[in-house]
């Protein structure tokens, strides 16, 4: 069948094309589209096969983000000679005999589709040997052509090598990100597989370099500490309990003193299989609701041991999602379990206890984030007093006119959207306090962090990068494999923003310069969390969203923090620059920057007519 059905190639009645059966190669290509979305899906299927074959030692190698080469080697059971002709056929599996077995399937694979799909969009060479045999075999398939089988030397186990992925489907290639970005996805996926199987010995090699080796460990908490050393080291705690009939939950969670800016540290596993679930993730977040500031997430790895008949894994071609009998009940159970375990943790952080006594009058709370003001530890602190010279804001045209009481502050003239303001001072080392002259006598509160975040954000987005500051003494930092991989993806953009960082070998990176803004220099330690945030954005977001995300993260790291001491001049400049921003009422994360209490409201509070 060719073309889109012009009269010449559609001899059917009324000019409509006739129904025909697709040829086998086309059928395979279509089916492969579902299973093999990108290099990470290939690696996932191959690693699952190795685990199903009871492998203990796995080595995964990729080149060029997996596009030119992927290799997964295992020490599993191998494949018997007689099974080899069936290997790359669709719906050929050793793991399921009939539909009756589906509800109780305990292997990771069962559809018999992965190898066939992978082979239809690449060139595959598989070598395998079963323990009893004197030698092994090699099977090669090129884009779905019939398999060629020969002898090969091989210790017991299986190696699958996939070359030139998608060479026949260039459309799919176009949807892929850069090799570095695909490599990062693979790395993150492998870490999840390891968390689901802490007993394995897993090595990941990218372009000839060992990215990580995760050793066999006795239990989930130990393995989780290996993957999330910062979050699940000291202070982390295990939890376990029933998740409903036929469901047992066990996991490990970060202490309330820890948080990160994205949900990538929430890992859900069921019977050795990573999966995603919005509602369970929400349940976990909810357990921390009183402990973490808004927009911050814990790191939690939860493994559900389920009676196979209670969970349906056959709802998604790549088994990314699974279905539970009663997911709402499971979510509640998970949340209560975690909440209970959290309550029993010693509180060292002073979080949520820092509120300073009852106030005589409580104002109706604006929707802003007040937790920072209560002395919550600031996730990514910045140092004050760097030596970078503040740059003037080119597009500011206004002037500060003297206030009615010059000793107490200056007046900011009105602009198109803003009223004139007379700055009075600051409360709680975070909120600027001002009087608005329109409507007269209104009280205005400005969140200094949010305001400065907005200012830096707009700068960065307009490709007017912040200044950078060379470190007199370069700082050596250990980056996790995810962070290092994220640097490969975003390093260039980050360098433009003032981060100069060089690999120094063995997971150590040397920081030579850092962005600075208005004399505030980002701290070297911000690099790791920043990279983690960017790694979290690696999943699926379009390029533009990534650029925006980068701007947001950098802005957040360079913004004024609650607790920073500001001079009156700095406060004035902050307001002035805020007035010049294209959008000045919400910060890049959508929180309000400014709250106005009209004079009439003040009067009402004091029972004035
Ligand atoms: P599925 O895993 O759903 O059965 P696959 O296409 O992934 O389907 O694999 C087909 C069959 O090939 C498996 O059922 C298994 O018998 C065999 N196989 C694949 N990879 C390996 C491996 N690494 N070790 C042993 N057997 C394997
Ligand atoms: Mg499989």
XYZ file of C-alpha atoms and ligand atoms in Angstrom:
637
model
C 0.000 0.000 0.000
C 1.454 3.355 -0.980
C 0.256 6.918 -1.017
C -2.755 8.300 0.711
C -5.434 6.835 -1.497
C -5.492 8.729 -4.787
C -7.736 7.180 -7.440
C -4.868 5.295 -9.080
C -3.859 3.233 -6.024
C -7.324 2.755 -4.580
C -9.341 0.766 -7.028
C -12.131 0.163 -4.490
C -15.717 1.285 -4.764
C -16.231 5.021 -4.405
C -12.456 5.592 -4.541
C -11.945 4.367 -0.928
C -8.875 2.179 -0.279
C -9.626 -1.518 0.251
C -8.822 -3.335 3.476
C -5.620 -5.359 3.316
C -3.572 -7.237 5.896
C -0.347 -5.434 6.735
C 2.837 -7.326 6.005
C 4.743 -8.878 8.900
C 7.551 -6.288 8.932
C 5.090 -3.400 9.150
C 3.179 -5.142 11.917
C 6.382 -5.537 13.882
C 7.382 -1.929 13.376
C 4.020 -0.738 14.667
C 4.158 -3.055 17.651
C 7.743 -2.029 18.384
C 6.605 1.571 18.602
C 4.766 0.746 21.798
C 7.467 -1.175 23.585
C 10.592 0.545 22.340
C 10.038 4.205 22.843
C 13.639 5.219 23.398
C 17.014 3.755 24.401
C 15.971 3.566 28.051
C 13.064 1.285 27.142
C 15.455 -1.118 25.433
C 17.737 -1.194 28.454
C 14.767 -1.705 30.751
C 13.489 -4.706 28.798
C 16.931 -6.302 28.588
C 17.619 -5.815 32.274
C 14.215 -7.249 33.165
C 14.995 -10.310 31.086
C 18.280 -10.749 32.937
C 16.512 -10.483 36.295
C 13.871 -12.981 35.183
C 16.776 -15.301 34.373
C 17.888 -14.915 38.019
C 21.004 -12.951 37.159
C 23.125 -11.664 40.053
C 25.797 -9.710 38.230
C 24.666 -7.320 35.493
C 26.708 -4.982 33.371
C 25.000 -2.386 31.221
C 26.998 -0.483 28.646
C 25.798 2.242 26.317
C 27.409 4.362 23.655
C 26.088 7.569 22.242
C 23.130 7.618 24.624
C 22.298 4.058 23.582
C 21.665 4.992 19.965
C 24.744 3.438 18.486
C 25.145 0.665 21.026
C 23.541 -0.910 24.085
C 24.906 -4.006 25.744
C 23.459 -5.880 28.693
C 25.435 -8.835 30.033
C 24.189 -11.139 32.781
C 25.184 -14.286 34.629
C 21.681 -15.763 34.523
C 20.378 -19.129 33.408
C 21.134 -18.646 29.722
C 18.845 -19.827 26.915
C 18.748 -23.468 25.778
C 19.767 -24.157 22.156
C 16.314 -25.355 21.166
C 14.664 -22.101 22.221
C 16.904 -19.900 20.102
C 14.852 -19.989 16.865
C 11.857 -18.634 18.778
C 13.707 -15.864 20.604
C 12.905 -13.020 18.248
C 9.409 -14.125 17.307
C 6.527 -12.066 18.584
C 4.494 -13.490 21.448
C 7.148 -16.093 22.179
C 7.877 -16.395 25.885
C 9.023 -18.963 28.418
C 7.161 -17.151 31.196
C 3.504 -17.699 30.436
C 1.700 -20.743 29.121
C -1.895 -19.514 28.861
C -4.186 -16.672 29.850
C -4.954 -18.519 33.067
C -1.416 -17.740 34.213
C -1.738 -13.966 33.709
C -3.295 -13.099 37.076
C -0.490 -14.784 38.968
C 2.507 -13.861 36.852
C 5.593 -13.367 39.019
C 8.172 -12.590 36.353
C 8.889 -9.074 35.144
C 8.224 -10.043 31.527
C 5.445 -12.221 30.147
C 4.326 -10.676 26.871
C 7.057 -12.189 24.731
C 7.338 -8.995 22.759
C 10.467 -7.193 23.846
C 13.159 -9.030 21.918
C 11.024 -9.168 18.777
C 10.292 -5.445 19.003
C 13.873 -4.463 19.702
C 15.126 -6.648 16.852
C 12.717 -5.041 14.403
C 14.192 -1.566 14.943
C 17.907 -2.329 15.319
C 20.643 -4.893 14.727
C 20.826 -7.400 17.557
C 23.437 -9.939 18.521
C 22.706 -12.217 21.442
C 25.198 -14.669 22.903
C 24.123 -17.144 25.527
C 25.215 -20.263 27.325
C 23.379 -22.499 29.773
C 25.395 -23.858 32.718
C 25.495 -27.477 31.520
C 26.737 -26.742 28.028
C 30.306 -26.906 26.725
C 29.966 -23.791 24.593
C 27.462 -21.075 23.864
C 25.607 -19.756 20.860
C 25.313 -16.469 19.057
C 22.123 -15.308 17.387
C 22.079 -12.310 15.103
C 19.065 -10.475 13.711
C 19.086 -7.406 11.511
C 15.898 -5.367 11.598
C 13.603 -8.323 11.947
C 15.293 -10.556 9.354
C 15.321 -14.290 10.215
C 17.769 -15.099 12.993
C 21.165 -16.592 12.145
C 22.462 -19.007 14.775
C 26.060 -20.113 15.294
C 28.384 -21.297 18.055
C 30.201 -18.854 20.302
C 32.385 -18.886 23.365
C 30.543 -17.665 26.450
C 30.515 -18.358 30.169
C 27.012 -19.243 31.442
C 24.694 -16.288 31.064
C 23.469 -14.032 28.293
C 24.708 -10.902 26.546
C 22.480 -8.865 24.289
C 24.036 -6.238 22.091
C 21.764 -3.766 20.306
C 23.297 -1.591 17.604
C 21.966 1.290 15.513
C 18.682 1.669 17.309
C 15.907 3.151 15.150
C 18.083 3.192 12.040
C 15.031 2.149 10.061
C 12.661 4.517 11.796
C 14.277 7.949 11.560
C 11.028 9.562 12.725
C 11.506 7.980 16.131
C 15.110 9.122 16.238
C 13.986 12.686 15.845
C 11.965 12.535 19.040
C 14.958 11.621 21.094
C 16.950 14.059 23.145
C 20.696 14.442 23.095
C 22.781 11.350 23.894
C 23.642 12.865 27.282
C 19.974 13.278 28.103
C 19.074 9.744 27.000
C 22.036 8.512 29.048
C 20.685 10.281 32.118
C 17.320 8.586 31.697
C 18.986 5.208 31.475
C 21.036 5.921 34.567
C 17.964 6.938 36.585
C 16.018 3.928 35.373
C 18.852 1.563 36.350
C 18.984 3.048 39.831
C 15.295 2.249 40.256
C 15.820 -1.303 39.061
C 18.601 -1.661 41.611
C 16.355 -0.340 44.395
C 13.850 -3.002 43.416
C 16.579 -5.682 43.561
C 19.195 -4.696 46.134
C 20.836 -8.131 45.920
C 22.224 -7.546 42.434
C 25.619 -6.250 41.462
C 24.955 -3.613 38.815
C 27.553 -1.735 36.803
C 26.737 1.021 34.345
C 29.278 2.002 31.716
C 28.688 4.995 29.465
C 30.979 5.638 26.503
C 33.665 3.493 28.057
C 33.503 5.129 31.487
C 32.081 3.463 34.575
C 29.235 5.752 35.719
C 28.422 3.711 38.770
C 28.729 0.330 40.342
C 25.958 -0.538 42.765
C 27.055 -3.430 44.974
C 24.844 -6.260 46.221
C 23.386 -5.204 49.584
C 21.241 -7.085 52.090
C 18.181 -4.842 52.154
C 16.284 -1.897 50.748
C 17.477 0.726 53.284
C 21.113 -0.097 52.531
C 20.569 0.014 48.777
C 18.532 3.206 49.047
C 21.373 4.859 50.974
C 23.682 3.910 48.130
C 21.454 5.665 45.589
C 20.396 8.658 47.724
C 23.346 9.182 50.081
C 22.296 12.677 51.156
C 18.626 12.003 51.725
C 18.658 8.481 53.071
C 21.835 8.509 55.108
C 21.761 9.798 58.667
C 18.294 10.416 60.065
C 16.500 8.360 57.444
C 14.109 5.798 58.848
C 12.550 2.555 57.657
C 8.821 1.891 57.795
C 6.647 -1.111 57.138
C 3.143 -2.412 57.605
C 0.088 -3.735 55.868
C -1.250 -1.972 52.797
C -4.513 -3.876 52.766
C -5.385 -7.523 52.074
C -2.501 -9.306 50.357
C -0.322 -6.192 50.400
C 2.718 -5.500 52.538
C 4.535 -2.169 52.404
C 8.157 -1.675 53.320
C 10.246 1.359 52.694
C 12.710 3.947 53.800
C 12.130 7.676 54.065
C 14.135 10.863 54.471
C 13.944 12.782 57.759
C 11.825 15.938 57.930
C 14.994 18.026 58.004
C 15.675 16.991 54.424
C 13.786 18.037 51.333
C 14.347 18.499 47.648
C 12.691 20.548 44.977
C 11.290 17.700 42.911
C 9.469 14.403 43.249
C 12.204 12.324 41.599
C 13.200 10.902 44.952
C 9.835 9.251 45.456
C 10.333 5.741 44.115
C 7.502 3.222 43.982
C 8.138 -0.481 43.489
C 5.832 -3.450 43.406
C 7.127 -7.012 43.433
C 10.506 -6.009 42.060
C 9.075 -3.667 39.456
C 9.359 0.124 39.431
C 6.077 1.799 38.557
C 4.526 5.229 38.672
C 1.355 6.319 40.368
C 0.230 9.878 40.889
C -2.071 8.984 43.730
C 0.459 6.995 45.754
C 3.004 9.737 45.234
C 0.487 12.243 46.537
C -0.154 10.009 49.549
C 3.544 10.092 50.381
C 3.751 13.829 50.020
C 0.688 14.236 52.155
C 2.322 12.329 55.001
C 4.945 15.107 55.134
C 2.484 17.935 54.679
C 3.093 19.668 58.002
C 6.812 19.163 57.871
C 7.970 20.360 54.494
C 7.522 23.786 52.953
C 5.342 24.019 49.910
C 6.981 22.869 46.721
C 9.467 20.665 48.583
C 9.460 16.871 48.417
C 10.870 14.084 50.561
C 12.902 11.133 49.312
C 10.969 7.938 49.913
C 11.470 4.475 48.458
C 8.464 2.201 49.023
C 8.359 -1.423 47.960
C 4.946 -3.107 47.911
C 4.976 -6.855 48.270
C 1.719 -7.886 46.713
C -0.047 -11.144 46.221
C 0.235 -11.309 42.392
C -3.511 -11.761 42.103
C -4.020 -8.357 43.789
C -2.100 -6.328 41.253
C -2.631 -6.164 37.512
C 0.608 -5.467 35.652
C -0.943 -6.026 32.254
C -2.399 -2.544 31.776
C 0.440 -0.810 29.988
C 2.637 -2.048 27.109
C 5.790 -1.099 28.957
C 4.234 -1.932 32.348
C 4.978 1.578 33.561
C 1.671 1.631 35.382
C -0.001 -1.103 37.352
C -3.482 -1.442 38.767
C -4.345 -2.304 42.349
C -7.634 -3.683 43.546
C -8.226 -0.699 45.781
C -5.684 1.991 45.096
C -7.391 4.590 47.303
C -7.200 2.284 50.323
C -3.578 1.511 49.521
C -2.762 5.210 49.295
C -4.369 5.857 52.677
C -2.538 2.938 54.250
C 0.796 4.114 52.842
C 0.185 7.641 54.003
C -0.811 6.614 57.532
C 2.100 4.259 57.860
C 4.550 6.916 56.795
C 2.879 9.618 58.840
C 3.009 7.408 61.930
C 6.672 6.605 61.387
C 7.415 10.293 60.861
C 5.688 11.222 64.099
C 7.964 8.856 65.973
C 11.108 10.460 64.598
C 13.128 12.689 66.893
C 12.720 16.300 65.844
C 16.065 17.873 65.411
C 15.200 20.333 62.745
C 12.888 22.577 64.732
C 10.614 22.562 61.731
C 7.018 23.460 62.379
C 7.867 24.314 65.979
C 9.537 27.581 65.222
C 6.352 29.647 65.252
C 7.088 32.310 67.796
C 4.263 32.223 70.272
C 0.672 33.286 69.772
C 0.075 36.614 68.139
C -2.507 38.859 69.727
C -4.305 39.267 66.445
C -4.092 36.898 63.585
C -4.405 38.318 60.141
C -6.234 36.343 57.523
C -3.430 34.376 55.961
C -2.547 35.235 52.400
C -1.945 32.224 50.229
C 1.824 32.747 50.253
C 4.393 30.391 51.670
C 4.935 31.350 55.273
C 6.980 28.399 56.331
C 10.212 30.037 55.354
C 9.558 32.815 57.783
C 9.385 30.334 60.636
C 13.049 29.581 60.386
C 12.711 26.427 58.336
C 16.148 25.506 57.095
C 16.659 27.066 53.741
C 17.161 24.400 51.179
C 19.776 26.131 49.108
C 21.403 28.891 51.069
C 23.486 31.608 49.550
C 26.324 33.499 51.041
C 26.170 37.203 51.441
C 28.919 39.628 50.834
C 30.658 38.322 47.746
C 32.744 40.824 45.899
C 30.996 40.862 42.526
C 30.022 44.341 41.521
C 26.274 44.748 41.254
C 25.185 45.675 37.774
C 22.728 48.400 37.105
C 19.410 47.578 35.705
C 19.426 48.936 32.187
C 15.701 49.123 31.735
C 14.915 50.979 34.915
C 13.838 54.500 34.147
C 12.186 55.661 37.354
C 13.716 57.752 40.090
C 13.390 57.505 43.797
C 11.689 60.598 45.047
C 12.133 61.546 48.657
C 9.434 60.229 50.949
C 7.282 62.256 53.229
C 9.617 61.312 56.014
C 13.046 60.927 54.461
C 14.523 59.488 57.613
C 12.239 56.491 57.354
C 12.422 55.602 53.711
C 11.940 56.678 50.165
C 8.911 56.800 47.945
C 8.739 54.758 44.812
C 6.771 56.517 42.067
C 3.733 54.846 40.601
C 4.129 52.952 37.351
C 1.533 51.578 34.954
C 0.404 48.830 37.287
C 1.987 49.698 40.599
C 0.971 52.320 43.100
C 3.548 54.660 44.519
C 5.113 53.081 47.595
C 6.774 54.487 50.660
C 9.144 51.908 52.047
C 8.946 51.614 55.821
C 11.194 48.694 56.592
C 11.123 44.975 56.944
C 9.747 42.292 59.246
C 10.956 38.809 59.965
C 14.024 39.299 57.788
C 11.852 38.437 54.820
C 8.943 40.798 54.235
C 9.325 44.372 53.166
C 6.736 46.681 54.661
C 5.542 49.702 52.741
C 2.730 52.154 52.599
C 0.917 52.530 49.315
C -0.220 55.979 48.346
C -2.925 54.526 46.121
C -5.409 53.804 47.610
C -3.999 56.094 50.285
C -2.963 54.545 53.549
C -2.797 50.908 52.383
C -0.320 48.526 53.883
C 1.820 46.583 51.410
C 3.884 43.540 52.251
C 6.437 42.227 49.787
C 8.094 38.826 49.999
C 11.728 39.753 49.419
C 12.736 36.277 48.324
C 9.911 35.962 45.824
C 10.565 39.451 44.505
C 14.247 38.906 43.973
C 13.557 35.500 42.451
C 11.303 37.165 39.915
C 13.933 39.784 39.119
C 16.743 37.299 38.576
C 14.427 34.995 36.640
C 13.466 37.646 34.137
C 17.093 38.575 33.700
C 18.170 35.020 33.044
C 15.283 34.403 30.683
C 16.225 37.437 28.626
C 19.639 35.879 28.217
C 21.147 38.614 30.271
C 22.987 36.208 32.512
C 24.046 37.073 36.025
C 27.657 37.947 36.670
C 29.976 35.223 37.782
C 32.629 35.099 40.393
C 35.874 33.211 40.189
C 36.676 31.294 43.343
C 40.069 32.175 44.766
C 40.437 28.580 45.847
C 38.582 26.152 43.568
C 36.157 23.945 45.434
C 36.072 20.188 44.927
C 32.630 18.623 45.095
C 31.452 15.042 44.956
C 28.568 14.708 42.529
C 26.262 11.702 42.494
C 25.993 9.776 39.210
C 22.649 11.450 38.483
C 24.088 14.890 39.147
C 27.130 14.164 36.988
C 24.904 12.927 34.170
C 22.735 16.026 34.491
C 25.867 18.150 34.135
C 26.550 16.413 30.826
C 23.068 17.424 29.680
C 22.934 20.960 31.028
C 26.576 21.866 31.620
C 26.785 24.141 28.638
C 23.753 26.172 29.652
C 24.981 26.314 33.226
C 28.402 27.529 32.114
C 26.725 30.400 30.326
C 25.103 31.285 33.622
C 28.396 31.441 35.439
C 29.044 27.919 36.681
C 32.498 26.761 35.660
C 32.974 23.177 36.676
C 35.452 20.559 35.500
C 35.561 16.821 36.057
C 38.380 15.967 38.414
C 38.097 12.185 38.262
C 36.459 9.594 40.515
C 33.156 11.381 40.949
C 34.860 14.608 42.052
C 34.195 17.853 40.245
C 36.152 21.064 40.581
C 34.139 24.260 40.827
C 36.059 27.273 39.525
C 33.416 29.944 39.298
C 29.833 30.527 40.370
C 27.051 32.856 39.332
C 26.544 35.933 41.421
C 23.899 38.582 41.514
C 23.911 41.783 43.520
C 26.853 40.576 45.506
C 25.218 37.307 46.439
C 27.243 34.388 45.195
C 25.698 30.957 44.782
C 27.308 28.481 47.149
C 29.181 25.565 45.589
C 26.878 23.140 47.412
C 23.937 24.479 45.441
C 25.274 22.809 42.323
C 24.268 19.274 43.314
C 20.633 20.063 44.153
C 20.388 22.332 41.122
C 21.533 19.491 38.865
C 19.074 17.183 40.540
C 16.218 19.560 39.789
C 17.320 19.677 36.185
C 17.578 15.892 36.051
C 14.003 15.718 37.281
C 12.952 17.972 34.427
C 14.631 15.626 31.993
C 11.518 13.500 31.702
C 9.444 14.556 28.780
C 9.503 18.330 29.112
C 9.863 20.287 25.867
C 13.043 22.283 25.309
C 11.422 25.592 26.095
C 10.156 24.306 29.412
C 13.674 23.170 30.208
C 15.121 26.596 29.531
C 12.489 28.093 31.761
C 13.180 25.547 34.431
C 16.844 26.345 34.360
C 16.065 30.034 34.732
C 13.753 29.270 37.648
C 16.280 27.122 39.457
C 19.099 29.575 39.023
C 16.850 32.425 40.108
C 15.873 30.528 43.205
C 19.511 29.897 44.053
C 20.556 33.498 43.587
C 17.569 35.172 45.181
C 17.538 36.885 48.540
C 16.738 34.434 51.320
C 14.665 34.800 54.426
C 17.206 35.755 57.066
C 19.449 37.731 54.723
C 20.142 41.172 56.104
C 19.162 43.896 53.660
C 20.102 47.530 53.795
C 17.467 50.138 53.094
C 19.130 50.820 49.751
C 18.915 47.168 48.804
C 15.247 47.075 49.704
C 14.568 50.124 47.606
C 16.426 48.715 44.679
C 14.531 45.491 45.000
C 11.222 47.306 44.727
C 12.440 49.450 41.877
C 13.568 46.435 39.904
C 10.414 44.586 40.715
C 8.418 47.463 39.273
C 10.388 47.105 36.055
C 9.624 43.400 35.694
C 7.244 42.246 32.998
C 5.321 40.254 35.583
C 5.706 41.437 39.126
C 2.878 39.979 41.166
C 3.888 36.332 41.312
C 7.271 34.653 41.571
C 8.347 32.190 38.847
C 6.808 29.373 40.889
C 3.480 31.146 41.020
C 3.551 32.325 44.628
C 2.439 35.869 45.353
C 5.093 38.535 45.712
C 2.991 41.316 47.086
C -0.008 41.532 49.376
C -1.922 44.758 49.862
C -4.100 45.447 52.866
C -6.333 48.419 51.991
C -6.832 51.171 54.496
C -10.511 50.251 54.760
C -9.502 46.759 55.945
C -7.142 48.226 58.536
C -9.998 50.409 59.783
C -12.282 47.438 60.058
C -9.735 45.529 62.125
C -9.716 48.382 64.588
C -13.506 48.745 64.592
C -13.443 52.146 63.051
C -16.529 53.196 61.221
P 9.299 -11.971 27.810
O 10.345 -11.447 28.715
O 8.019 -11.208 27.940
O 9.102 -13.449 27.924
P 11.134 -11.259 25.722
O 10.948 -10.963 24.291
O 11.703 -10.187 26.578
O 9.748 -11.708 26.312
O 12.040 -12.529 25.875
C 11.654 -13.731 25.243
C 12.221 -14.938 25.939
O 13.621 -14.977 25.783
C 12.006 -14.934 27.435
O 10.767 -15.463 27.783
C 13.183 -15.787 27.924
O 12.848 -17.144 27.872
C 14.249 -15.551 26.899
N 15.263 -14.576 27.357
C 15.384 -13.293 26.970
N 16.432 -12.710 27.570
C 17.001 -13.640 28.368
C 18.119 -13.641 29.266
N 18.873 -12.537 29.453
N 18.404 -14.786 29.922
C 17.645 -15.892 29.733
N 16.586 -15.946 28.905
C 16.245 -14.844 28.225
Mg 11.183 -9.581 28.554
